[in-house]
């Protein structure tokens, strides 16, 4: 992929200008929309690679923009919002956003999130191009057809739940998955007990996967929200 195009949806002109200037400086292409209606129109007509989305828009709520775009497209959506409550982040992520950045944000943080998302896009396109049933990320390798995972040359001795968890995270590399999303995919429901078990399974999975469980290289925790598989450098 060369020079991804970013759709910047933001009604606040100074913030929009800051984002656009940052993108220009780093050689990204961009489109802008000051409201939800134009955002949806541009998302469908211009097919951007990534969307930066403010939630507080003059004509509609950003959550509805996410839902509409998700009805036809999987394009990555990074929410950039002043709403800082965990419930708001979870709502945006469960509606289909890929990541969440709280205002005020630093330009470096914005670029870091964008790089994570673009790497994920490249991973997805290379996987679908080769139609491979093997996932590779740093030293981690998952052979989906054999149902085995490896770290370097060592096979990871995973329980069935740990393996399912690892595959779910791997298939969504770069994306923050909420506790609800994960538990519904693993157990088909999301009760408080399931979220508590998820923590336990995640801890045992990490012990097997991470060389340094205290500074994880693969699975990142978003406290109160969920987990994300990082693309290893
Ligand atoms: Ca706004």
PDB file of N, CA and C in Angstrom, residues 59-163:
ATOM      1  N   UNK A  59     -24.369  17.333  13.352  1.00  0.00           N
ATOM      2  CA  UNK A  59     -25.605  16.797  12.769  1.00  0.00           C
ATOM      3  C   UNK A  59     -26.006  15.424  13.291  1.00  0.00           C
ATOM      4  N   UNK A  60     -25.068  14.663  13.791  1.00  0.00           N
ATOM      5  CA  UNK A  60     -25.397  13.330  14.303  1.00  0.00           C
ATOM      6  C   UNK A  60     -24.310  12.855  15.259  1.00  0.00           C
ATOM      7  N   UNK A  61     -24.605  11.807  16.003  1.00  0.00           N
ATOM      8  CA  UNK A  61     -23.599  11.288  16.926  1.00  0.00           C
ATOM      9  C   UNK A  61     -22.613  10.413  16.159  1.00  0.00           C
ATOM     10  N   UNK A  62     -21.320  10.552  16.516  1.00  0.00           N
ATOM     11  CA  UNK A  62     -20.281   9.770  15.840  1.00  0.00           C
ATOM     12  C   UNK A  62     -20.536   8.263  15.918  1.00  0.00           C
ATOM     13  N   UNK A  63     -21.177   7.812  17.005  1.00  0.00           N
ATOM     14  CA  UNK A  63     -21.479   6.381  17.151  1.00  0.00           C
ATOM     15  C   UNK A  63     -22.335   5.905  15.963  1.00  0.00           C
ATOM     16  N   UNK A  64     -23.277   6.767  15.533  1.00  0.00           N
ATOM     17  CA  UNK A  64     -24.122   6.397  14.397  1.00  0.00           C
ATOM     18  C   UNK A  64     -23.343   6.407  13.083  1.00  0.00           C
ATOM     19  N   UNK A  65     -22.325   7.273  13.013  1.00  0.00           N
ATOM     20  CA  UNK A  65     -21.456   7.258  11.827  1.00  0.00           C
ATOM     21  C   UNK A  65     -20.727   5.909  11.758  1.00  0.00           C
ATOM     22  N   UNK A  66     -20.222   5.454  12.922  1.00  0.00           N
ATOM     23  CA  UNK A  66     -19.530   4.154  12.962  1.00  0.00           C
ATOM     24  C   UNK A  66     -20.474   3.054  12.484  1.00  0.00           C
ATOM     25  N   UNK A  67     -21.696   3.048  13.041  1.00  0.00           N
ATOM     26  CA  UNK A  67     -22.648   1.977  12.705  1.00  0.00           C
ATOM     27  C   UNK A  67     -22.985   1.978  11.222  1.00  0.00           C
ATOM     28  N   UNK A  68     -23.169   3.172  10.659  1.00  0.00           N
ATOM     29  CA  UNK A  68     -23.498   3.243   9.225  1.00  0.00           C
ATOM     30  C   UNK A  68     -22.348   2.743   8.365  1.00  0.00           C
ATOM     31  N   UNK A  69     -21.122   3.207   8.670  1.00  0.00           N
ATOM     32  CA  UNK A  69     -19.973   2.758   7.871  1.00  0.00           C
ATOM     33  C   UNK A  69     -19.816   1.242   7.999  1.00  0.00           C
ATOM     34  N   UNK A  70     -20.008   0.729   9.224  1.00  0.00           N
ATOM     35  CA  UNK A  70     -19.852  -0.718   9.440  1.00  0.00           C
ATOM     36  C   UNK A  70     -20.910  -1.545   8.712  1.00  0.00           C
ATOM     37  N   UNK A  71     -22.005  -0.915   8.283  1.00  0.00           N
ATOM     38  CA  UNK A  71     -23.023  -1.694   7.577  1.00  0.00           C
ATOM     39  C   UNK A  71     -22.543  -2.098   6.185  1.00  0.00           C
ATOM     40  N   UNK A  72     -21.505  -1.440   5.657  1.00  0.00           N
ATOM     41  CA  UNK A  72     -20.966  -1.862   4.362  1.00  0.00           C
ATOM     42  C   UNK A  72     -19.454  -2.006   4.303  1.00  0.00           C
ATOM     43  N   UNK A  73     -18.717  -1.533   5.325  1.00  0.00           N
ATOM     44  CA  UNK A  73     -17.257  -1.526   5.191  1.00  0.00           C
ATOM     45  C   UNK A  73     -16.540  -1.865   6.495  1.00  0.00           C
ATOM     46  N   UNK A  74     -15.363  -2.496   6.354  1.00  0.00           N
ATOM     47  CA  UNK A  74     -14.505  -2.774   7.510  1.00  0.00           C
ATOM     48  C   UNK A  74     -13.367  -1.766   7.629  1.00  0.00           C
ATOM     49  N   UNK A  75     -13.448  -0.649   6.900  1.00  0.00           N
ATOM     50  CA  UNK A  75     -12.333   0.304   6.948  1.00  0.00           C
ATOM     51  C   UNK A  75     -12.045   0.689   8.399  1.00  0.00           C
ATOM     52  N   UNK A  76     -10.750   0.753   8.791  1.00  0.00           N
ATOM     53  CA  UNK A  76     -10.426   1.072  10.179  1.00  0.00           C
ATOM     54  C   UNK A  76     -10.933   2.454  10.578  1.00  0.00           C
ATOM     55  N   UNK A  77     -11.541   2.535  11.762  1.00  0.00           N
ATOM     56  CA  UNK A  77     -12.039   3.795  12.308  1.00  0.00           C
ATOM     57  C   UNK A  77     -11.357   4.034  13.651  1.00  0.00           C
ATOM     58  N   UNK A  78     -10.627   5.142  13.739  1.00  0.00           N
ATOM     59  CA  UNK A  78      -9.998   5.525  15.001  1.00  0.00           C
ATOM     60  C   UNK A  78     -10.785   6.700  15.569  1.00  0.00           C
ATOM     61  N   UNK A  79     -11.414   6.496  16.709  1.00  0.00           N
ATOM     62  CA  UNK A  79     -12.195   7.548  17.335  1.00  0.00           C
ATOM     63  C   UNK A  79     -11.254   8.503  18.056  1.00  0.00           C
ATOM     64  N   UNK A  80     -11.465   9.810  17.842  1.00  0.00           N
ATOM     65  CA  UNK A  80     -10.701  10.834  18.558  1.00  0.00           C
ATOM     66  C   UNK A  80     -11.735  11.694  19.246  1.00  0.00           C
ATOM     67  N   UNK A  81     -11.879  11.542  20.563  1.00  0.00           N
ATOM     68  CA  UNK A  81     -13.002  12.192  21.216  1.00  0.00           C
ATOM     69  C   UNK A  81     -12.651  12.735  22.593  1.00  0.00           C
ATOM     70  N   UNK A  82     -13.421  13.733  23.007  1.00  0.00           N
ATOM     71  CA  UNK A  82     -13.261  14.290  24.347  1.00  0.00           C
ATOM     72  C   UNK A  82     -13.965  13.413  25.377  1.00  0.00           C
ATOM     73  N   UNK A  83     -14.823  12.486  24.915  1.00  0.00           N
ATOM     74  CA  UNK A  83     -15.517  11.605  25.853  1.00  0.00           C
ATOM     75  C   UNK A  83     -14.512  10.597  26.407  1.00  0.00           C
ATOM     76  N   UNK A  84     -14.221  10.734  27.702  1.00  0.00           N
ATOM     77  CA  UNK A  84     -13.118   9.941  28.234  1.00  0.00           C
ATOM     78  C   UNK A  84     -13.570   8.784  29.123  1.00  0.00           C
ATOM     79  N   UNK A  85     -14.904   8.656  29.352  1.00  0.00           N
ATOM     80  CA  UNK A  85     -15.387   7.566  30.192  1.00  0.00           C
ATOM     81  C   UNK A  85     -15.151   6.221  29.513  1.00  0.00           C
ATOM     82  N   UNK A  86     -14.826   5.201  30.347  1.00  0.00           N
ATOM     83  CA  UNK A  86     -14.641   3.859  29.790  1.00  0.00           C
ATOM     84  C   UNK A  86     -15.881   3.391  29.043  1.00  0.00           C
ATOM     85  N   UNK A  87     -17.075   3.718  29.574  1.00  0.00           N
ATOM     86  CA  UNK A  87     -18.326   3.267  28.933  1.00  0.00           C
ATOM     87  C   UNK A  87     -18.421   3.820  27.510  1.00  0.00           C
ATOM     88  N   UNK A  88     -17.982   5.064  27.329  1.00  0.00           N
ATOM     89  CA  UNK A  88     -18.035   5.689  26.005  1.00  0.00           C
ATOM     90  C   UNK A  88     -17.063   5.000  25.047  1.00  0.00           C
ATOM     91  N   UNK A  89     -15.882   4.685  25.558  1.00  0.00           N
ATOM     92  CA  UNK A  89     -14.887   4.006  24.713  1.00  0.00           C
ATOM     93  C   UNK A  89     -15.406   2.631  24.323  1.00  0.00           C
ATOM     94  N   UNK A  90     -15.979   1.935  25.310  1.00  0.00           N
ATOM     95  CA  UNK A  90     -16.493   0.580  25.056  1.00  0.00           C
ATOM     96  C   UNK A  90     -17.623   0.631  24.039  1.00  0.00           C
ATOM     97  N   UNK A  91     -18.505   1.637  24.175  1.00  0.00           N
ATOM     98  CA  UNK A  91     -19.615   1.781  23.228  1.00  0.00           C
ATOM     99  C   UNK A  91     -19.083   1.982  21.804  1.00  0.00           C
ATOM    100  N   UNK A  92     -18.073   2.861  21.675  1.00  0.00           N
ATOM    101  CA  UNK A  92     -17.504   3.118  20.347  1.00  0.00           C
ATOM    102  C   UNK A  92     -16.846   1.858  19.783  1.00  0.00           C
ATOM    103  N   UNK A  93     -16.094   1.145  20.630  1.00  0.00           N
ATOM    104  CA  UNK A  93     -15.399  -0.062  20.160  1.00  0.00           C
ATOM    105  C   UNK A  93     -16.395  -1.156  19.808  1.00  0.00           C
ATOM    106  N   UNK A  94     -17.424  -1.322  20.664  1.00  0.00           N
ATOM    107  CA  UNK A  94     -18.424  -2.358  20.380  1.00  0.00           C
ATOM    108  C   UNK A  94     -19.286  -1.991  19.172  1.00  0.00           C
ATOM    109  N   UNK A  95     -19.349  -0.701  18.830  1.00  0.00           N
ATOM    110  CA  UNK A  95     -20.097  -0.308  17.628  1.00  0.00           C
ATOM    111  C   UNK A  95     -19.270  -0.544  16.365  1.00  0.00           C
ATOM    112  N   UNK A  96     -17.966  -0.845  16.556  1.00  0.00           N
ATOM    113  CA  UNK A  96     -17.148  -1.182  15.394  1.00  0.00           C
ATOM    114  C   UNK A  96     -15.901  -0.331  15.201  1.00  0.00           C
ATOM    115  N   UNK A  97     -15.628   0.611  16.151  1.00  0.00           N
ATOM    116  CA  UNK A  97     -14.383   1.373  16.030  1.00  0.00           C
ATOM    117  C   UNK A  97     -13.204   0.441  16.292  1.00  0.00           C
ATOM    118  N   UNK A  98     -12.046   0.771  15.720  1.00  0.00           N
ATOM    119  CA  UNK A  98     -10.851  -0.052  15.887  1.00  0.00           C
ATOM    120  C   UNK A  98      -9.991   0.403  17.049  1.00  0.00           C
ATOM    121  N   UNK A  99     -10.023   1.687  17.321  1.00  0.00           N
ATOM    122  CA  UNK A  99      -9.147   2.226  18.348  1.00  0.00           C
ATOM    123  C   UNK A  99      -9.754   3.525  18.866  1.00  0.00           C
ATOM    124  N   UNK A 100      -9.189   4.041  19.945  1.00  0.00           N
ATOM    125  CA  UNK A 100      -9.787   5.173  20.618  1.00  0.00           C
ATOM    126  C   UNK A 100      -8.686   6.075  21.171  1.00  0.00           C
ATOM    127  N   UNK A 101      -8.782   7.345  20.874  1.00  0.00           N
ATOM    128  CA  UNK A 101      -7.801   8.316  21.370  1.00  0.00           C
ATOM    129  C   UNK A 101      -8.578   9.442  22.048  1.00  0.00           C
ATOM    130  N   UNK A 102      -8.179   9.790  23.283  1.00  0.00           N
ATOM    131  CA  UNK A 102      -8.918  10.807  24.034  1.00  0.00           C
ATOM    132  C   UNK A 102      -8.275  12.177  23.859  1.00  0.00           C
ATOM    133  N   UNK A 103      -9.117  13.196  23.640  1.00  0.00           N
ATOM    134  CA  UNK A 103      -8.632  14.581  23.566  1.00  0.00           C
ATOM    135  C   UNK A 103      -8.393  15.097  24.986  1.00  0.00           C
ATOM    136  N   UNK A 104      -7.388  15.942  25.233  1.00  0.00           N
ATOM    137  CA  UNK A 104      -6.386  16.368  24.249  1.00  0.00           C
ATOM    138  C   UNK A 104      -5.399  15.233  23.979  1.00  0.00           C
ATOM    139  N   UNK A 105      -4.954  15.120  22.737  1.00  0.00           N
ATOM    140  CA  UNK A 105      -4.036  14.050  22.371  1.00  0.00           C
ATOM    141  C   UNK A 105      -2.730  14.652  21.884  1.00  0.00           C
ATOM    142  N   UNK A 106      -1.660  13.867  21.919  1.00  0.00           N
ATOM    143  CA  UNK A 106      -0.407  14.365  21.361  1.00  0.00           C
ATOM    144  C   UNK A 106      -0.317  13.887  19.909  1.00  0.00           C
ATOM    145  N   UNK A 107       0.355  14.687  19.093  1.00  0.00           N
ATOM    146  CA  UNK A 107       0.525  14.363  17.677  1.00  0.00           C
ATOM    147  C   UNK A 107       1.281  13.039  17.534  1.00  0.00           C
ATOM    148  N   UNK A 108       2.246  12.800  18.442  1.00  0.00           N
ATOM    149  CA  UNK A 108       3.032  11.558  18.388  1.00  0.00           C
ATOM    150  C   UNK A 108       2.130  10.351  18.626  1.00  0.00           C
ATOM    151  N   UNK A 109       1.200  10.513  19.596  1.00  0.00           N
ATOM    152  CA  UNK A 109       0.280   9.419  19.909  1.00  0.00           C
ATOM    153  C   UNK A 109      -0.631   9.129  18.711  1.00  0.00           C
ATOM    154  N   UNK A 110      -1.103  10.202  18.086  1.00  0.00           N
ATOM    155  CA  UNK A 110      -1.965  10.055  16.913  1.00  0.00           C
ATOM    156  C   UNK A 110      -1.234   9.287  15.800  1.00  0.00           C
ATOM    157  N   UNK A 111       0.020   9.675  15.561  1.00  0.00           N
ATOM    158  CA  UNK A 111       0.793   9.012  14.505  1.00  0.00           C
ATOM    159  C   UNK A 111       1.088   7.561  14.864  1.00  0.00           C
ATOM    160  N   UNK A 112       1.315   7.312  16.177  1.00  0.00           N
ATOM    161  CA  UNK A 112       1.590   5.938  16.605  1.00  0.00           C
ATOM    162  C   UNK A 112       0.370   5.059  16.349  1.00  0.00           C
ATOM    163  N   UNK A 113      -0.828   5.560  16.702  1.00  0.00           N
ATOM    164  CA  UNK A 113      -2.059   4.787  16.475  1.00  0.00           C
ATOM    165  C   UNK A 113      -2.281   4.535  14.990  1.00  0.00           C
ATOM    166  N   UNK A 114      -1.950   5.558  14.201  1.00  0.00           N
ATOM    167  CA  UNK A 114      -2.134   5.425  12.756  1.00  0.00           C
ATOM    168  C   UNK A 114      -1.192   4.359  12.195  1.00  0.00           C
ATOM    169  N   UNK A 115       0.049   4.345  12.691  1.00  0.00           N
ATOM    170  CA  UNK A 115       1.014   3.333  12.210  1.00  0.00           C
ATOM    171  C   UNK A 115       0.540   1.923  12.551  1.00  0.00           C
ATOM    172  N   UNK A 116       0.017   1.758  13.780  1.00  0.00           N
ATOM    173  CA  UNK A 116      -0.506   0.443  14.191  1.00  0.00           C
ATOM    174  C   UNK A 116      -1.598  -0.003  13.220  1.00  0.00           C
ATOM    175  N   UNK A 117      -2.481   0.929  12.884  1.00  0.00           N
ATOM    176  CA  UNK A 117      -3.615   0.609  12.017  1.00  0.00           C
ATOM    177  C   UNK A 117      -3.162   0.295  10.594  1.00  0.00           C
ATOM    178  N   UNK A 118      -2.208   1.079  10.094  1.00  0.00           N
ATOM    179  CA  UNK A 118      -1.728   0.855   8.725  1.00  0.00           C
ATOM    180  C   UNK A 118      -0.987  -0.483   8.631  1.00  0.00           C
ATOM    181  N   UNK A 119      -0.219  -0.816   9.684  1.00  0.00           N
ATOM    182  CA  UNK A 119       0.470  -2.126   9.692  1.00  0.00           C
ATOM    183  C   UNK A 119      -0.551  -3.252   9.666  1.00  0.00           C
ATOM    184  N   UNK A 120      -1.653  -3.049  10.383  1.00  0.00           N
ATOM    185  CA  UNK A 120      -2.682  -4.081  10.414  1.00  0.00           C
ATOM    186  C   UNK A 120      -3.316  -4.251   9.022  1.00  0.00           C
ATOM    187  N   UNK A 121      -3.543  -3.106   8.350  1.00  0.00           N
ATOM    188  CA  UNK A 121      -4.099  -3.167   7.001  1.00  0.00           C
ATOM    189  C   UNK A 121      -3.186  -3.943   6.067  1.00  0.00           C
ATOM    190  N   UNK A 122      -1.876  -3.701   6.193  1.00  0.00           N
ATOM    191  CA  UNK A 122      -0.918  -4.377   5.312  1.00  0.00           C
ATOM    192  C   UNK A 122      -0.892  -5.859   5.615  1.00  0.00           C
ATOM    193  N   UNK A 123      -1.000  -6.192   6.915  1.00  0.00           N
ATOM    194  CA  UNK A 123      -1.015  -7.592   7.331  1.00  0.00           C
ATOM    195  C   UNK A 123      -2.230  -8.295   6.737  1.00  0.00           C
ATOM    196  N   UNK A 124      -3.393  -7.641   6.856  1.00  0.00           N
ATOM    197  CA  UNK A 124      -4.628  -8.227   6.350  1.00  0.00           C
ATOM    198  C   UNK A 124      -4.542  -8.432   4.843  1.00  0.00           C
ATOM    199  N   UNK A 125      -4.002  -7.413   4.121  1.00  0.00           N
ATOM    200  CA  UNK A 125      -3.967  -7.549   2.663  1.00  0.00           C
ATOM    201  C   UNK A 125      -2.942  -8.604   2.241  1.00  0.00           C
ATOM    202  N   UNK A 126      -1.816  -8.725   2.978  1.00  0.00           N
ATOM    203  CA  UNK A 126      -0.837  -9.750   2.591  1.00  0.00           C
ATOM    204  C   UNK A 126      -1.387 -11.139   2.901  1.00  0.00           C
ATOM    205  N   UNK A 127      -2.171 -11.261   3.995  1.00  0.00           N
ATOM    206  CA  UNK A 127      -2.743 -12.568   4.327  1.00  0.00           C
ATOM    207  C   UNK A 127      -3.782 -12.994   3.294  1.00  0.00           C
ATOM    208  N   UNK A 128      -4.618 -12.026   2.879  1.00  0.00           N
ATOM    209  CA  UNK A 128      -5.644 -12.431   1.920  1.00  0.00           C
ATOM    210  C   UNK A 128      -5.026 -12.667   0.538  1.00  0.00           C
ATOM    211  N   UNK A 129      -3.896 -11.950   0.250  1.00  0.00           N
ATOM    212  CA  UNK A 129      -3.236 -12.155  -1.037  1.00  0.00           C
ATOM    213  C   UNK A 129      -2.631 -13.559  -1.112  1.00  0.00           C
ATOM    214  N   UNK A 130      -2.000 -13.986  -0.019  1.00  0.00           N
ATOM    215  CA  UNK A 130      -1.357 -15.305  -0.058  1.00  0.00           C
ATOM    216  C   UNK A 130      -2.344 -16.394   0.352  1.00  0.00           C
ATOM    217  N   UNK A 131      -3.505 -16.001   0.850  1.00  0.00           N
ATOM    218  CA  UNK A 131      -4.528 -16.938   1.284  1.00  0.00           C
ATOM    219  C   UNK A 131      -3.933 -17.965   2.244  1.00  0.00           C
ATOM    220  N   UNK A 132      -3.021 -17.480   3.100  1.00  0.00           N
ATOM    221  CA  UNK A 132      -2.282 -18.415   3.929  1.00  0.00           C
ATOM    222  C   UNK A 132      -3.067 -18.776   5.180  1.00  0.00           C
ATOM    223  N   UNK A 133      -2.840 -19.963   5.678  1.00  0.00           N
ATOM    224  CA  UNK A 133      -3.494 -20.359   6.910  1.00  0.00           C
ATOM    225  C   UNK A 133      -2.494 -20.278   8.052  1.00  0.00           C
ATOM    226  N   UNK A 134      -1.403 -19.551   7.809  1.00  0.00           N
ATOM    227  CA  UNK A 134      -0.405 -19.382   8.859  1.00  0.00           C
ATOM    228  C   UNK A 134      -0.283 -17.903   9.204  1.00  0.00           C
ATOM    229  N   UNK A 135      -0.353 -17.612  10.495  1.00  0.00           N
ATOM    230  CA  UNK A 135      -0.218 -16.239  10.980  1.00  0.00           C
ATOM    231  C   UNK A 135       1.181 -16.082  11.523  1.00  0.00           C
ATOM    232  N   UNK A 136       1.863 -14.996  11.130  1.00  0.00           N
ATOM    233  CA  UNK A 136       3.182 -14.750  11.692  1.00  0.00           C
ATOM    234  C   UNK A 136       3.289 -13.320  12.172  1.00  0.00           C
ATOM    235  N   UNK A 137       3.785 -13.175  13.391  1.00  0.00           N
ATOM    236  CA  UNK A 137       3.928 -11.861  14.010  1.00  0.00           C
ATOM    237  C   UNK A 137       5.134 -11.944  14.931  1.00  0.00           C
ATOM    238  N   UNK A 138       6.261 -11.321  14.534  1.00  0.00           N
ATOM    239  CA  UNK A 138       7.490 -11.468  15.313  1.00  0.00           C
ATOM    240  C   UNK A 138       7.838 -12.941  15.406  1.00  0.00           C
ATOM    241  N   UNK A 139       8.037 -13.434  16.646  1.00  0.00           N
ATOM    242  CA  UNK A 139       8.385 -14.847  16.829  1.00  0.00           C
ATOM    243  C   UNK A 139       7.152 -15.734  16.947  1.00  0.00           C
ATOM    244  N   UNK A 140       5.995 -15.094  17.031  1.00  0.00           N
ATOM    245  CA  UNK A 140       4.753 -15.864  17.189  1.00  0.00           C
ATOM    246  C   UNK A 140       4.273 -16.380  15.835  1.00  0.00           C
ATOM    247  N   UNK A 141       3.933 -17.647  15.805  1.00  0.00           N
ATOM    248  CA  UNK A 141       3.412 -18.242  14.574  1.00  0.00           C
ATOM    249  C   UNK A 141       2.205 -19.097  14.949  1.00  0.00           C
ATOM    250  N   UNK A 142       1.112 -18.951  14.201  1.00  0.00           N
ATOM    251  CA  UNK A 142      -0.050 -19.806  14.430  1.00  0.00           C
ATOM    252  C   UNK A 142      -0.346 -20.540  13.127  1.00  0.00           C
ATOM    253  N   UNK A 143      -0.382 -21.843  13.211  1.00  0.00           N
ATOM    254  CA  UNK A 143      -0.768 -22.652  12.053  1.00  0.00           C
ATOM    255  C   UNK A 143      -2.235 -23.015  12.252  1.00  0.00           C
ATOM    256  N   UNK A 144      -3.130 -22.255  11.600  1.00  0.00           N
ATOM    257  CA  UNK A 144      -4.567 -22.423  11.860  1.00  0.00           C
ATOM    258  C   UNK A 144      -5.056 -23.812  11.447  1.00  0.00           C
ATOM    259  N   UNK A 145      -4.507 -24.332  10.350  1.00  0.00           N
ATOM    260  CA  UNK A 145      -5.035 -25.633   9.892  1.00  0.00           C
ATOM    261  C   UNK A 145      -4.597 -26.763  10.826  1.00  0.00           C
ATOM    262  N   UNK A 146      -3.391 -26.635  11.397  1.00  0.00           N
ATOM    263  CA  UNK A 146      -2.938 -27.671  12.333  1.00  0.00           C
ATOM    264  C   UNK A 146      -3.436 -27.401  13.756  1.00  0.00           C
ATOM    265  N   UNK A 147      -3.886 -26.157  14.009  1.00  0.00           N
ATOM    266  CA  UNK A 147      -4.344 -25.805  15.354  1.00  0.00           C
ATOM    267  C   UNK A 147      -3.203 -25.703  16.349  1.00  0.00           C
ATOM    268  N   UNK A 148      -2.035 -25.251  15.878  1.00  0.00           N
ATOM    269  CA  UNK A 148      -0.868 -25.147  16.754  1.00  0.00           C
ATOM    270  C   UNK A 148      -0.297 -23.730  16.723  1.00  0.00           C
ATOM    271  N   UNK A 149       0.271 -23.326  17.855  1.00  0.00           N
ATOM    272  CA  UNK A 149       0.943 -22.032  17.917  1.00  0.00           C
ATOM    273  C   UNK A 149       2.382 -22.236  18.367  1.00  0.00           C
ATOM    274  N   UNK A 150       3.271 -21.420  17.835  1.00  0.00           N
ATOM    275  CA  UNK A 150       4.690 -21.546  18.153  1.00  0.00           C
ATOM    276  C   UNK A 150       5.264 -20.188  18.535  1.00  0.00           C
ATOM    277  N   UNK A 151       6.263 -20.238  19.416  1.00  0.00           N
ATOM    278  CA  UNK A 151       7.051 -19.044  19.701  1.00  0.00           C
ATOM    279  C   UNK A 151       8.476 -19.415  19.312  1.00  0.00           C
ATOM    280  N   UNK A 152       8.987 -18.830  18.224  1.00  0.00           N
ATOM    281  CA  UNK A 152      10.253 -19.310  17.667  1.00  0.00           C
ATOM    282  C   UNK A 152      10.049 -20.758  17.229  1.00  0.00           C
ATOM    283  N   UNK A 153      10.932 -21.661  17.680  1.00  0.00           N
ATOM    284  CA  UNK A 153      10.805 -23.070  17.302  1.00  0.00           C
ATOM    285  C   UNK A 153       9.995 -23.885  18.306  1.00  0.00           C
ATOM    286  N   UNK A 154       9.660 -23.251  19.434  1.00  0.00           N
ATOM    287  CA  UNK A 154       8.950 -23.968  20.501  1.00  0.00           C
ATOM    288  C   UNK A 154       7.450 -23.950  20.283  1.00  0.00           C
ATOM    289  N   UNK A 155       6.828 -25.120  20.372  1.00  0.00           N
ATOM    290  CA  UNK A 155       5.375 -25.124  20.315  1.00  0.00           C
ATOM    291  C   UNK A 155       4.823 -24.660  21.663  1.00  0.00           C
ATOM    292  N   UNK A 156       3.822 -23.779  21.622  1.00  0.00           N
ATOM    293  CA  UNK A 156       3.200 -23.303  22.856  1.00  0.00           C
ATOM    294  C   UNK A 156       2.187 -24.353  23.308  1.00  0.00           C
ATOM    295  N   UNK A 157       2.271 -24.725  24.576  1.00  0.00           N
ATOM    296  CA  UNK A 157       1.322 -25.707  25.119  1.00  0.00           C
ATOM    297  C   UNK A 157       0.102 -24.959  25.651  1.00  0.00           C
ATOM    298  N   UNK A 158      -0.860 -24.753  24.774  1.00  0.00           N
ATOM    299  CA  UNK A 158      -2.026 -23.949  25.143  1.00  0.00           C
ATOM    300  C   UNK A 158      -3.243 -24.828  25.404  1.00  0.00           C
ATOM    301  N   UNK A 159      -4.084 -24.379  26.327  1.00  0.00           N
ATOM    302  CA  UNK A 159      -5.373 -25.050  26.518  1.00  0.00           C
ATOM    303  C   UNK A 159      -6.274 -24.614  25.358  1.00  0.00           C
ATOM    304  N   UNK A 160      -7.372 -25.335  25.115  1.00  0.00           N
ATOM    305  CA  UNK A 160      -8.261 -24.940  24.006  1.00  0.00           C
ATOM    306  C   UNK A 160      -8.756 -23.493  24.118  1.00  0.00           C
ATOM    307  N   UNK A 161      -9.083 -23.046  25.319  1.00  0.00           N
ATOM    308  CA  UNK A 161      -9.562 -21.663  25.483  1.00  0.00           C
ATOM    309  C   UNK A 161      -8.433 -20.672  25.197  1.00  0.00           C
ATOM    310  N   UNK A 162      -7.240 -20.968  25.695  1.00  0.00           N
ATOM    311  CA  UNK A 162      -6.108 -20.065  25.432  1.00  0.00           C
ATOM    312  C   UNK A 162      -5.841 -19.971  23.932  1.00  0.00           C
ATOM    313  N   UNK A 163      -5.941 -21.107  23.253  1.00  0.00           N
ATOM    314  CA  UNK A 163      -5.708 -21.109  21.799  1.00  0.00           C
ATOM    315  C   UNK A 163      -6.775 -20.280  21.077  1.00  0.00           C
TER     316      UNK A 163
END
